[in-house]
Amino acid sequence: MSGNQTGQTFCIIGAGAAGLAVAKAFKAAGLPFEVLESASGLGGIWDAARADSPMSRNTHIIASKTIQAFPGFPMPATYPDYPSHALVLDYLRAYARHFGLEPHLRFNTRVARMEPSGTAWRVEVEGEAPREYAGVVVATGHDRLARVPRFPGEPTLQVLHSQDFKHPQQLWNKRVLVVGAGQSAADVLCESAMNAARTFHSTRRGFYCMPKYLMGRPTDTLLQLRAPTFLRRVAYALFFGFLKRRSRALGIPIPAAERGLVIPILGDQLHHHYTHGDIHHKGDVLRVEGDRVFFDDGTDEQIDVIFLATGYQPSYPFIDRKHLNWPESAHHPSLYLHIFPPETDMLFVAGLVRPVGAHWDIYESQGQLIAAYLQARTRAPDKARHLERVRRGPQPDLLAGIHFYNAQEYPLVVEKQEYLHHVGNHLRKLG
């Protein structure tokens, strides 16, 4: 569809995991759609050839293949428990082929601008005439814009984001400081411990490191609890108690309990390098002067390169933030179930959520809910209007009453089963 023609076709922006999951749901529901992808192929961040991909040479998934895979479409039995990014990309390509999504994908199609146009959405694509769609799903993910803190002082050393780390050569014979306490920090730290002259790790808080295997099985296969909320709370308390005792015994800084549960990072390699003295823990960075970094523990070190593993924030430059209920002062849009803007019709977001656990089954559930709502608009308008009223109300508790660390600063974090429970309730009401 091109030009100013208005039709009933829906637009999905992004052909990463979230966009493909929504596309599958739309196809199953019989909704006409096309997927616009700025890159030359599908896969989103898992395509390491993309300039904006955070993948390095040795990146692997952090959930095991059984848990990471889309429901009903397991990863091949020949895959290792924790496949590389290249194998994950092959899997996503197979997913698109299996569910017949390829004919709907439009590559090298960058969205420059989109805005409401009467009852439709006008989408401007670079180098093409504007298109109009019945509705739009933004599925470009949340790891889009690197969060780069600025330190006081006048640094002369190299400062990079973890997104810029691609190869161990960047670390060879250097004194490296990694800032952050998430999975990206762990990945760079382990590479640095093996390749750098000296490795330092700066965190504002402690952290937990979860082993990849327990009792001979991938750990996350033992933690997929479909149980009442109070039992999940008990399970969280017991498991985090285990992680705390384990980390303390290995000399790893642990978070203060009263500040809430900190989502663990994955991998025993970090424990290994800490206990072997390959990584030296430091406090928060106070300032940087020349090539010296000063920390709040009273020490300072000469550093050649800093890697900021400080995360990402969403970025949707092609749409006015007001349509997404996104104040200028906020880091994230405020959406019902992280999908529905409260006051904007026929606009949806998929993939803007950080569950405790694997993501992709949540993406499929989001796609199913969006598709069910669009079907209900014509088949059961009263049910659709109910969801429209609810989306303007308060957000339900998506954390199952669990106190997570600094939850106000990280509003995209959800307790997975609680989130799926709320999505499932709406699906049943729309059915």
Short mmCIF file of C-alpha atoms in Angstrom, two decimals:
data_model
loop_
_atom_site.label_atom_id
_atom_site.label_comp_id
_atom_site.label_asym_id
_atom_site.label_seq_id
_atom_site.Cartn_x
_atom_site.Cartn_y
_atom_site.Cartn_z
CA MET A 1 0.00 0.00 0.00
CA SER A 2 1.41 3.40 -0.88
CA GLY A 3 0.44 6.97 -1.62
CA ASN A 4 -2.51 8.50 0.23
CA GLN A 5 -4.72 5.44 0.02
CA THR A 6 -6.51 4.63 3.30
CA GLY A 7 -7.20 0.98 4.02
CA GLN A 8 -7.60 -1.51 6.77
CA THR A 9 -3.96 -2.60 6.76
CA PHE A 10 -2.07 -2.32 10.04
CA CYS A 11 1.55 -1.28 10.37
CA ILE A 12 4.08 -2.97 12.64
CA ILE A 13 7.33 -1.03 13.02
CA GLY A 14 10.33 -3.27 13.66
CA ALA A 15 11.17 -6.86 12.65
CA GLY A 16 12.97 -7.91 15.80
CA ALA A 17 11.60 -10.47 18.24
CA ALA A 18 8.73 -8.24 19.38
CA GLY A 19 7.70 -7.24 15.86
CA LEU A 20 7.77 -10.83 14.64
CA ALA A 21 5.68 -11.98 17.61
CA VAL A 22 3.04 -9.33 16.89
CA ALA A 23 3.11 -10.23 13.19
CA LYS A 24 2.45 -13.88 14.05
CA ALA A 25 -0.54 -12.89 16.20
CA PHE A 26 -1.96 -10.64 13.47
CA LYS A 27 -1.59 -13.36 10.84
CA ALA A 28 -3.31 -15.91 13.08
CA ALA A 29 -6.15 -13.43 13.66
CA GLY A 30 -6.54 -12.73 9.93
CA LEU A 31 -5.66 -9.06 10.28
CA PRO A 32 -4.00 -7.43 7.24
CA PHE A 33 -0.61 -5.98 8.12
CA GLU A 34 2.87 -5.18 6.95
CA VAL A 35 6.09 -4.90 8.95
CA LEU A 36 8.40 -1.95 8.27
CA GLU A 37 12.05 -2.59 9.14
CA SER A 38 14.82 -0.03 8.65
CA ALA A 39 17.56 -2.68 8.35
CA SER A 40 18.21 -5.01 5.43
CA GLY A 41 16.96 -8.06 7.34
CA LEU A 42 15.00 -9.21 10.36
CA GLY A 43 16.31 -9.89 13.84
CA GLY A 44 16.61 -6.46 15.45
CA ILE A 45 19.41 -6.33 18.01
CA TRP A 46 20.28 -10.00 17.32
CA ASP A 47 21.64 -9.03 13.91
CA ALA A 48 25.25 -8.26 14.85
CA ALA A 49 25.85 -6.71 11.42
CA ARG A 50 23.63 -3.76 12.34
CA ALA A 51 25.51 -0.66 13.45
CA ASP A 52 23.14 -0.22 16.42
CA SER A 53 23.33 -3.83 17.61
CA PRO A 54 24.81 -4.33 21.11
CA MET A 55 26.06 -7.81 20.18
CA SER A 56 29.74 -8.56 20.58
CA ARG A 57 31.62 -11.53 19.15
CA ASN A 58 30.93 -13.70 22.20
CA THR A 59 27.37 -12.67 23.10
CA HIS A 60 25.01 -15.51 24.03
CA ILE A 61 21.45 -15.50 25.33
CA ILE A 62 21.10 -15.23 29.08
CA ALA A 63 17.96 -17.38 29.30
CA SER A 64 18.38 -21.01 28.32
CA LYS A 65 17.03 -22.11 24.95
CA THR A 66 14.04 -23.91 26.49
CA ILE A 67 12.87 -20.80 28.32
CA GLN A 68 13.89 -18.22 25.71
CA ALA A 69 12.12 -19.84 22.76
CA PHE A 70 8.73 -18.68 21.58
CA PRO A 71 5.84 -20.86 22.82
CA GLY A 72 5.12 -23.72 20.43
CA PHE A 73 8.32 -23.16 18.46
CA PRO A 74 11.28 -24.67 20.33
CA MET A 75 14.85 -23.98 19.40
CA PRO A 76 16.53 -26.88 17.59
CA ALA A 77 17.66 -29.80 19.73
CA THR A 78 21.14 -29.36 18.23
CA TYR A 79 21.46 -25.91 19.83
CA PRO A 80 23.49 -25.66 23.05
CA ASP A 81 21.66 -24.63 26.21
CA TYR A 82 22.80 -21.02 25.74
CA PRO A 83 23.06 -20.32 21.99
CA SER A 84 25.19 -17.58 20.46
CA HIS A 85 23.66 -14.48 18.91
CA ALA A 86 24.27 -15.96 15.44
CA LEU A 87 22.20 -19.05 16.28
CA VAL A 88 19.48 -16.87 17.79
CA LEU A 89 19.30 -14.88 14.56
CA ASP A 90 18.96 -18.13 12.59
CA TYR A 91 16.15 -19.15 14.94
CA LEU A 92 14.29 -15.87 14.37
CA ARG A 93 14.60 -16.33 10.62
CA ALA A 94 13.19 -19.84 10.97
CA TYR A 95 10.32 -18.48 13.08
CA ALA A 96 9.42 -15.98 10.35
CA ARG A 97 9.52 -18.68 7.67
CA HIS A 98 7.53 -21.21 9.70
CA PHE A 99 4.66 -18.83 10.39
CA GLY A 100 4.60 -17.31 6.91
CA LEU A 101 5.68 -13.83 7.95
CA GLU A 102 8.29 -13.19 5.26
CA PRO A 103 5.85 -11.89 2.59
CA HIS A 104 4.73 -9.19 5.06
CA LEU A 105 8.22 -7.85 5.81
CA ARG A 106 9.42 -4.63 4.14
CA PHE A 107 13.16 -4.12 4.64
CA ASN A 108 15.26 -0.97 4.16
CA THR A 109 12.14 0.96 5.09
CA ARG A 110 12.89 3.58 7.72
CA VAL A 111 9.98 5.39 9.34
CA ALA A 112 10.69 9.11 9.50
CA ARG A 113 7.42 10.36 10.96
CA MET A 114 3.98 9.15 11.96
CA GLU A 115 0.91 11.00 13.19
CA PRO A 116 -2.85 10.58 13.42
CA SER A 117 -4.77 11.35 10.24
CA GLY A 118 -8.49 11.34 10.91
CA THR A 119 -9.34 7.79 11.95
CA ALA A 120 -6.11 6.46 10.42
CA TRP A 121 -2.36 6.87 10.98
CA ARG A 122 -0.19 8.61 8.43
CA VAL A 123 3.28 7.07 8.24
CA GLU A 124 6.09 8.81 6.36
CA VAL A 125 8.83 6.51 5.11
CA GLU A 126 12.17 7.90 3.97
CA GLY A 127 12.32 8.18 0.19
CA GLU A 128 8.69 7.13 -0.37
CA ALA A 129 5.23 8.65 -0.49
CA PRO A 130 3.35 8.72 2.84
CA ARG A 131 1.25 5.70 3.70
CA GLU A 132 -1.93 5.48 5.75
CA TYR A 133 -2.74 2.61 8.05
CA ALA A 134 -5.70 1.62 10.18
CA GLY A 135 -3.39 1.40 13.19
CA VAL A 136 0.26 1.14 14.18
CA VAL A 137 2.18 -1.13 16.53
CA VAL A 138 5.58 0.26 17.53
CA ALA A 139 7.80 -2.78 18.17
CA THR A 140 11.33 -1.40 17.94
CA GLY A 141 12.23 -2.46 21.49
CA HIS A 142 13.58 -0.60 24.50
CA ASP A 143 17.35 -1.07 24.03
CA ARG A 144 17.58 1.70 21.47
CA LEU A 145 19.31 4.71 22.99
CA ALA A 146 22.38 4.18 25.15
CA ARG A 147 22.19 5.80 28.58
CA VAL A 148 25.47 7.68 28.99
CA PRO A 149 26.14 9.37 32.34
CA ARG A 150 28.55 12.30 32.48
CA PHE A 151 31.18 12.33 35.20
CA PRO A 152 32.48 15.54 36.79
CA GLY A 153 35.98 16.52 35.79
CA GLU A 154 37.97 16.73 32.57
CA PRO A 155 38.67 13.21 31.31
CA THR A 156 41.24 12.52 28.60
CA LEU A 157 40.80 8.74 28.60
CA GLN A 158 38.51 6.82 26.25
CA VAL A 159 34.88 6.48 27.40
CA LEU A 160 32.67 3.98 25.56
CA HIS A 161 29.26 2.46 26.14
CA SER A 162 28.94 -1.32 26.42
CA GLN A 163 27.07 -1.13 23.09
CA ASP A 164 30.43 -0.20 21.53
CA PHE A 165 32.17 -3.33 22.79
CA LYS A 166 32.57 -5.73 19.87
CA HIS A 167 35.85 -7.62 20.24
CA PRO A 168 38.42 -8.51 22.95
CA GLN A 169 41.04 -6.55 20.98
CA GLN A 170 39.51 -3.41 22.44
CA LEU A 171 40.77 -4.55 25.86
CA TRP A 172 44.23 -5.93 25.17
CA ASN A 173 46.88 -4.70 27.62
CA LYS A 174 44.67 -1.87 28.87
CA ARG A 175 43.57 -0.83 32.33
CA VAL A 176 39.82 -1.14 32.03
CA LEU A 177 37.01 0.20 34.20
CA VAL A 178 33.50 -1.20 33.73
CA VAL A 179 30.68 0.84 35.29
CA GLY A 180 27.38 -0.88 36.00
CA ALA A 181 25.87 -3.96 37.60
CA GLY A 182 23.72 -5.52 34.88
CA GLN A 183 24.23 -8.29 32.35
CA SER A 184 26.16 -6.11 29.90
CA ALA A 185 28.60 -5.21 32.68
CA ALA A 186 29.12 -8.90 33.50
CA ASP A 187 29.80 -9.74 29.86
CA VAL A 188 32.40 -6.99 29.39
CA LEU A 189 33.99 -7.72 32.78
CA CYS A 190 34.55 -11.37 31.96
CA GLU A 191 36.12 -10.50 28.61
CA SER A 192 38.27 -7.85 30.28
CA ALA A 193 39.41 -10.19 33.06
CA MET A 194 40.88 -12.48 30.39
CA ASN A 195 42.30 -9.85 28.05
CA ALA A 196 43.04 -6.58 29.85
CA ALA A 197 46.12 -5.67 31.84
CA ARG A 198 43.91 -4.90 34.84
CA THR A 199 40.14 -4.79 35.34
CA PHE A 200 38.13 -2.63 37.75
CA HIS A 201 34.41 -2.76 38.41
CA SER A 202 32.48 0.25 39.70
CA THR A 203 28.96 -0.11 41.10
CA ARG A 204 26.64 2.09 43.14
CA ARG A 205 25.16 -1.02 44.74
CA GLY A 206 25.84 -4.69 45.18
CA PHE A 207 24.54 -7.34 42.83
CA TYR A 208 23.57 -10.99 42.60
CA CYS A 209 25.06 -13.43 40.15
CA MET A 210 22.93 -16.45 39.27
CA PRO A 211 24.62 -19.70 38.25
CA LYS A 212 23.75 -21.00 34.79
CA TYR A 213 23.22 -24.52 36.12
CA LEU A 214 21.72 -26.02 39.27
CA MET A 215 21.48 -29.76 39.82
CA GLY A 216 22.70 -30.37 36.28
CA ARG A 217 19.98 -28.28 34.61
CA PRO A 218 19.84 -24.70 33.35
CA THR A 219 18.82 -22.71 36.42
CA ASP A 220 15.93 -20.88 34.80
CA THR A 221 14.19 -24.17 33.94
CA LEU A 222 13.84 -24.72 37.70
CA LEU A 223 12.40 -21.26 38.35
CA GLN A 224 9.42 -21.10 36.00
CA LEU A 225 6.74 -21.07 38.67
CA ARG A 226 3.11 -21.12 37.64
CA ALA A 227 1.85 -20.82 41.18
CA PRO A 228 -0.29 -18.48 43.30
CA THR A 229 1.22 -15.10 44.02
CA PHE A 230 2.04 -15.80 47.66
CA LEU A 231 3.97 -18.95 46.71
CA ARG A 232 5.97 -17.04 44.13
CA ARG A 233 6.85 -14.46 46.76
CA VAL A 234 8.11 -17.23 49.02
CA ALA A 235 10.10 -18.74 46.15
CA TYR A 236 11.68 -15.35 45.38
CA ALA A 237 12.65 -14.89 49.03
CA LEU A 238 14.22 -18.35 49.24
CA PHE A 239 16.10 -18.06 45.95
CA PHE A 240 17.44 -14.59 46.66
CA GLY A 241 18.50 -15.78 50.11
CA PHE A 242 20.52 -18.49 48.37
CA LEU A 243 22.08 -15.96 46.00
CA LYS A 244 22.96 -13.64 48.88
CA ARG A 245 24.71 -16.38 50.87
CA ARG A 246 26.55 -17.58 47.77
CA SER A 247 27.76 -14.12 46.74
CA ARG A 248 28.80 -13.17 50.27
CA ALA A 249 30.85 -16.37 50.58
CA LEU A 250 32.63 -15.53 47.33
CA GLY A 251 33.44 -11.97 48.32
CA ILE A 252 31.05 -10.29 45.88
CA PRO A 253 29.37 -7.05 47.08
CA ILE A 254 25.70 -7.73 47.78
CA PRO A 255 22.79 -5.26 47.71
CA ALA A 256 21.28 -3.84 50.88
CA ALA A 257 18.20 -5.97 51.60
CA GLU A 258 15.99 -3.04 52.60
CA ARG A 259 16.33 -1.50 49.13
CA GLY A 260 14.53 -4.39 47.49
CA LEU A 261 15.33 -7.35 45.28
CA VAL A 262 17.90 -6.77 42.56
CA ILE A 263 17.39 -8.74 39.35
CA PRO A 264 20.39 -11.09 39.15
CA ILE A 265 22.88 -11.27 36.33
CA LEU A 266 23.73 -14.66 34.88
CA GLY A 267 26.93 -16.63 34.79
CA ASP A 268 29.52 -18.26 37.01
CA GLN A 269 32.38 -16.67 35.07
CA LEU A 270 31.97 -13.43 37.00
CA HIS A 271 32.27 -15.33 40.29
CA HIS A 272 35.32 -17.12 38.94
CA HIS A 273 37.15 -13.93 38.01
CA TYR A 274 36.23 -12.16 41.24
CA THR A 275 37.48 -15.01 43.39
CA HIS A 276 40.70 -15.27 41.37
CA GLY A 277 41.48 -11.58 41.80
CA ASP A 278 41.04 -10.79 38.12
CA ILE A 279 38.40 -8.13 38.88
CA HIS A 280 38.82 -5.42 41.50
CA HIS A 281 35.67 -3.89 42.90
CA LYS A 282 35.36 -0.13 43.35
CA GLY A 283 32.63 2.18 44.56
CA ASP A 284 30.76 4.82 42.62
CA VAL A 285 32.74 7.14 40.35
CA LEU A 286 33.08 10.61 41.87
CA ARG A 287 35.02 12.34 39.09
CA VAL A 288 37.51 11.79 36.28
CA GLU A 289 40.59 13.98 35.85
CA GLY A 290 42.76 13.20 32.83
CA ASP A 291 43.26 9.44 32.93
CA ARG A 292 42.63 9.07 36.68
CA VAL A 293 39.26 7.99 38.08
CA PHE A 294 38.34 8.88 41.66
CA PHE A 295 35.88 6.68 43.57
CA ASP A 296 33.68 7.23 46.61
CA ASP A 297 35.66 4.59 48.56
CA GLY A 298 38.55 7.09 48.72
CA THR A 299 40.71 5.40 46.07
CA ASP A 300 41.74 6.45 42.58
CA GLU A 301 43.15 4.53 39.61
CA GLN A 302 44.84 5.23 36.31
CA ILE A 303 42.47 3.97 33.59
CA ASP A 304 42.88 3.66 29.83
CA VAL A 305 39.26 3.01 28.86
CA ILE A 306 35.89 3.14 30.63
CA PHE A 307 33.01 0.98 29.45
CA LEU A 308 29.66 2.30 30.61
CA ALA A 309 27.34 -0.67 31.08
CA THR A 310 24.64 1.75 32.16
CA GLY A 311 21.75 0.48 30.10
CA TYR A 312 19.42 1.96 27.54
CA GLN A 313 16.25 3.94 27.29
CA PRO A 314 13.48 3.81 24.70
CA SER A 315 13.65 6.12 21.72
CA TYR A 316 10.85 6.68 19.24
CA PRO A 317 11.99 9.80 17.36
CA PHE A 318 9.40 9.33 14.63
CA ILE A 319 6.37 10.09 16.84
CA ASP A 320 5.36 12.98 19.06
CA ARG A 321 5.77 11.92 22.68
CA LYS A 322 2.31 13.20 23.61
CA HIS A 323 0.72 10.34 21.66
CA LEU A 324 2.60 7.90 23.90
CA ASN A 325 1.72 9.64 27.18
CA TRP A 326 5.41 10.40 27.59
CA PRO A 327 6.27 13.61 29.48
CA GLU A 328 9.58 15.24 28.64
CA SER A 329 10.73 14.68 32.22
CA ALA A 330 10.16 10.89 32.08
CA HIS A 331 12.53 8.21 30.81
CA HIS A 332 9.70 5.99 29.55
CA PRO A 333 6.16 6.30 28.19
CA SER A 334 3.36 5.60 30.66
CA LEU A 335 1.18 2.97 28.97
CA TYR A 336 -1.46 0.59 30.27
CA LEU A 337 0.23 -2.82 30.52
CA HIS A 338 3.13 -1.10 28.72
CA ILE A 339 1.05 -1.49 25.53
CA PHE A 340 -1.86 0.97 25.37
CA PRO A 341 -1.54 4.77 25.48
CA PRO A 342 -4.45 5.96 27.62
CA GLU A 343 -5.74 8.63 25.23
CA THR A 344 -4.45 7.67 21.78
CA ASP A 345 -6.53 5.37 19.58
CA MET A 346 -5.14 2.67 17.31
CA LEU A 347 -1.58 3.05 18.56
CA PHE A 348 0.12 0.24 20.46
CA VAL A 349 3.60 -0.57 21.73
CA ALA A 350 5.09 -4.07 21.96
CA GLY A 351 8.37 -5.07 23.57
CA LEU A 352 8.50 -2.16 26.04
CA VAL A 353 8.76 -4.32 29.14
CA ARG A 354 11.50 -5.92 31.24
CA PRO A 355 10.19 -9.12 32.81
CA VAL A 356 12.04 -11.03 35.48
CA GLY A 357 12.79 -13.92 33.13
CA ALA A 358 12.74 -14.45 29.37
CA HIS A 359 10.95 -11.93 27.17
CA TRP A 360 9.64 -13.57 24.05
CA ASP A 361 6.54 -15.32 25.40
CA ILE A 362 5.49 -11.94 26.79
CA TYR A 363 5.89 -10.43 23.32
CA GLU A 364 3.59 -13.08 21.89
CA SER A 365 1.00 -12.42 24.60
CA GLN A 366 1.16 -8.69 23.84
CA GLY A 367 0.60 -9.38 20.15
CA GLN A 368 -2.34 -11.64 20.94
CA LEU A 369 -3.95 -8.99 23.15
CA ILE A 370 -3.55 -6.26 20.52
CA ALA A 371 -5.00 -8.55 17.83
CA ALA A 372 -7.90 -9.60 20.07
CA TYR A 373 -8.72 -5.96 20.80
CA LEU A 374 -8.70 -5.05 17.10
CA GLN A 375 -10.99 -7.98 16.32
CA ALA A 376 -13.33 -7.02 19.17
CA ARG A 377 -13.75 -3.52 17.76
CA THR A 378 -15.89 -5.01 15.00
CA ARG A 379 -17.10 -8.30 16.51
CA ALA A 380 -17.78 -7.25 20.11
CA PRO A 381 -17.61 -3.44 20.42
CA ASP A 382 -18.80 -3.45 24.04
CA LYS A 383 -15.84 -5.61 25.04
CA ALA A 384 -13.44 -3.36 23.13
CA ARG A 385 -14.90 -0.27 24.81
CA HIS A 386 -14.35 -1.88 28.21
CA LEU A 387 -10.61 -2.17 27.52
CA GLU A 388 -10.59 1.41 26.25
CA ARG A 389 -12.05 2.56 29.58
CA VAL A 390 -9.65 0.43 31.60
CA ARG A 391 -6.57 1.71 29.79
CA ARG A 392 -7.37 5.22 31.07
CA GLY A 393 -7.34 4.02 34.66
CA PRO A 394 -4.53 3.15 37.02
CA GLN A 395 -1.89 0.59 36.12
CA PRO A 396 -2.39 -2.71 37.96
CA ASP A 397 0.36 -4.03 40.21
CA LEU A 398 2.63 -5.86 37.79
CA LEU A 399 5.20 -6.80 40.45
CA ALA A 400 3.04 -9.27 42.41
CA GLY A 401 3.58 -7.20 45.53
CA ILE A 402 7.32 -7.90 45.44
CA HIS A 403 9.61 -5.03 46.40
CA PHE A 404 12.20 -4.68 43.64
CA TYR A 405 15.21 -2.40 43.85
CA ASN A 406 14.44 1.20 42.89
CA ALA A 407 11.23 0.19 41.12
CA GLN A 408 10.27 3.84 40.55
CA GLU A 409 13.37 4.37 38.41
CA TYR A 410 12.82 1.15 36.47
CA PRO A 411 9.07 1.14 35.72
CA LEU A 412 9.40 -1.34 32.85
CA VAL A 413 10.31 -4.17 35.23
CA VAL A 414 7.46 -6.65 35.76
CA GLU A 415 7.08 -9.96 37.54
CA LYS A 416 6.51 -12.24 34.59
CA GLN A 417 3.66 -14.44 35.77
CA GLU A 418 1.80 -11.48 37.24
CA TYR A 419 2.08 -9.63 33.93
CA LEU A 420 0.90 -12.64 31.93
CA HIS A 421 -1.98 -13.05 34.38
CA HIS A 422 -3.25 -9.53 33.65
CA VAL A 423 -2.83 -9.93 29.89
CA GLY A 424 -4.63 -13.28 30.05
CA ASN A 425 -7.54 -11.75 31.94
CA HIS A 426 -8.05 -9.17 29.21
CA LEU A 427 -7.79 -11.83 26.51
CA ARG A 428 -10.54 -13.83 28.18
CA LYS A 429 -12.75 -10.75 28.47
CA LEU A 430 -12.26 -9.93 24.78
CA GLY A 431 -12.92 -13.52 23.66
#
